[in-house]
């Protein structure tokens, strides 16, 4: 959905989104890295199960909740990427046993 | 990140945008033990977001106003204030007790004075389809531009009204981004209404810059005015934007991204939860905290500075941060002379407050974009529609807090941030009363989610144990 205007200004990183290796830049938030790599959908909604993407980018809307390194309900727009970070997009409400 | 948090400070400042940075500089330079808590990883707030680390060079993409924030950040960081990034303030508990989470640990800090500089957020823009992936706030897209140098790749439509809308369109022009269309939702009649305040705006520092930007955007881009209806369409993601103008012309534009903006409003969750008195501002169509000329509120030793106390822009926020700091310095260090600084701050504030009435009037969002109807989602978290709210009012539900029991409206993870104003306006309109009478959600800490682990990890002392232990 987004492209980079500038070539790498900082070190290039690799993160894993739903098992796929994706490039990111130092200084990106998780949400920025997702939008730059066309992983637009962060989760499905808890009520109707419809897809949601990062919306406000400043920690207000909570639409970008993802699982980061095994910890659920993290705000992708408020979390800086780190090398090797594992990001899993969400599917509705937490299921029993997960 | 710097040294570990102390247990107590003279003053705790929440938010490192222009107001918080200016307040921290003043307090620390006057010898106060100052902590500046900010949720973001880097200083600057949203207006100067990523200013210390933007991948964009100080060239023409973002404009000179953005880069002016560098001096403010440099001064604050050199002032001796303890700057703590990544710090989420989740509550003001007992008087002077600031609850904050940093790097997965919760802390309670004692502060003699607290200055909230929590800034602004986007006004809700509830149109059909606004929850679809591909739709985001224009402010959010601008954050991506500032912090990661990201611009939309596919067919992009920008829609709404307000100074920020034109600024973003202009920045995209500078970056060589081609927008499919700019859909201007401001009412034509706004111009005649706004012109009553034109004398004030003629002296505003924003005038020349604003006009230059609007003209450049109008010359280069497909700007369509008098938008009366707007809709995002798609199955699982945005596919098209449809609109209708006041004269009845309707069109459908294929789109991969729709960026929405209709002004910003004060971010009041923390001040509301702390018991600060708020009132409805009919010119800015939002609630704002009632404060005096130094930002002091009805809660002792709690001040609010910057756009969190009413929208006036970055330079005014800087002045209001300084004024809040001056009052705190006078209370704690009466021997420090602040008369000169106060004069300068008041002059700066007067200069940048000029013309605000003109902007508020010109860019007043139209009723149909503030009060949706039918199946349009109002509460994004609990997926509550405008019709459900109207039906609940018809049942006799008097206000937003009672409505929670009926619909869970406002009770999702965003804690009402993106539906609160819409719910107030819808209920006020349906009941034929003023928004002030309807009021807002009652908010309580934690105003940001924290984990049980963070709470459980709070340091305990005898007083804390006594507070919860049953004998």
Coordinates of C-alpha atoms in Angstrom, one line a residue, chain B residues 69 94 108 177 183 259 277 299 305 315 462:
Chain B
X69 CA 11.0 21.8 15.6
X94 CA -4.0 9.8 44.0
X108 CA 4.2 4.9 40.3
X177 CA 3.1 11.5 -5.4
X183 CA -12.2 15.7 -2.3
X259 CA -6.9 9.2 3.4
X277 CA -13.7 19.8 34.4
X299 CA -7.5 19.7 40.0
X305 CA -0.8 22.7 28.0
X315 CA 3.7 27.4 18.0
X462 CA 3.7 -0.9 53.6

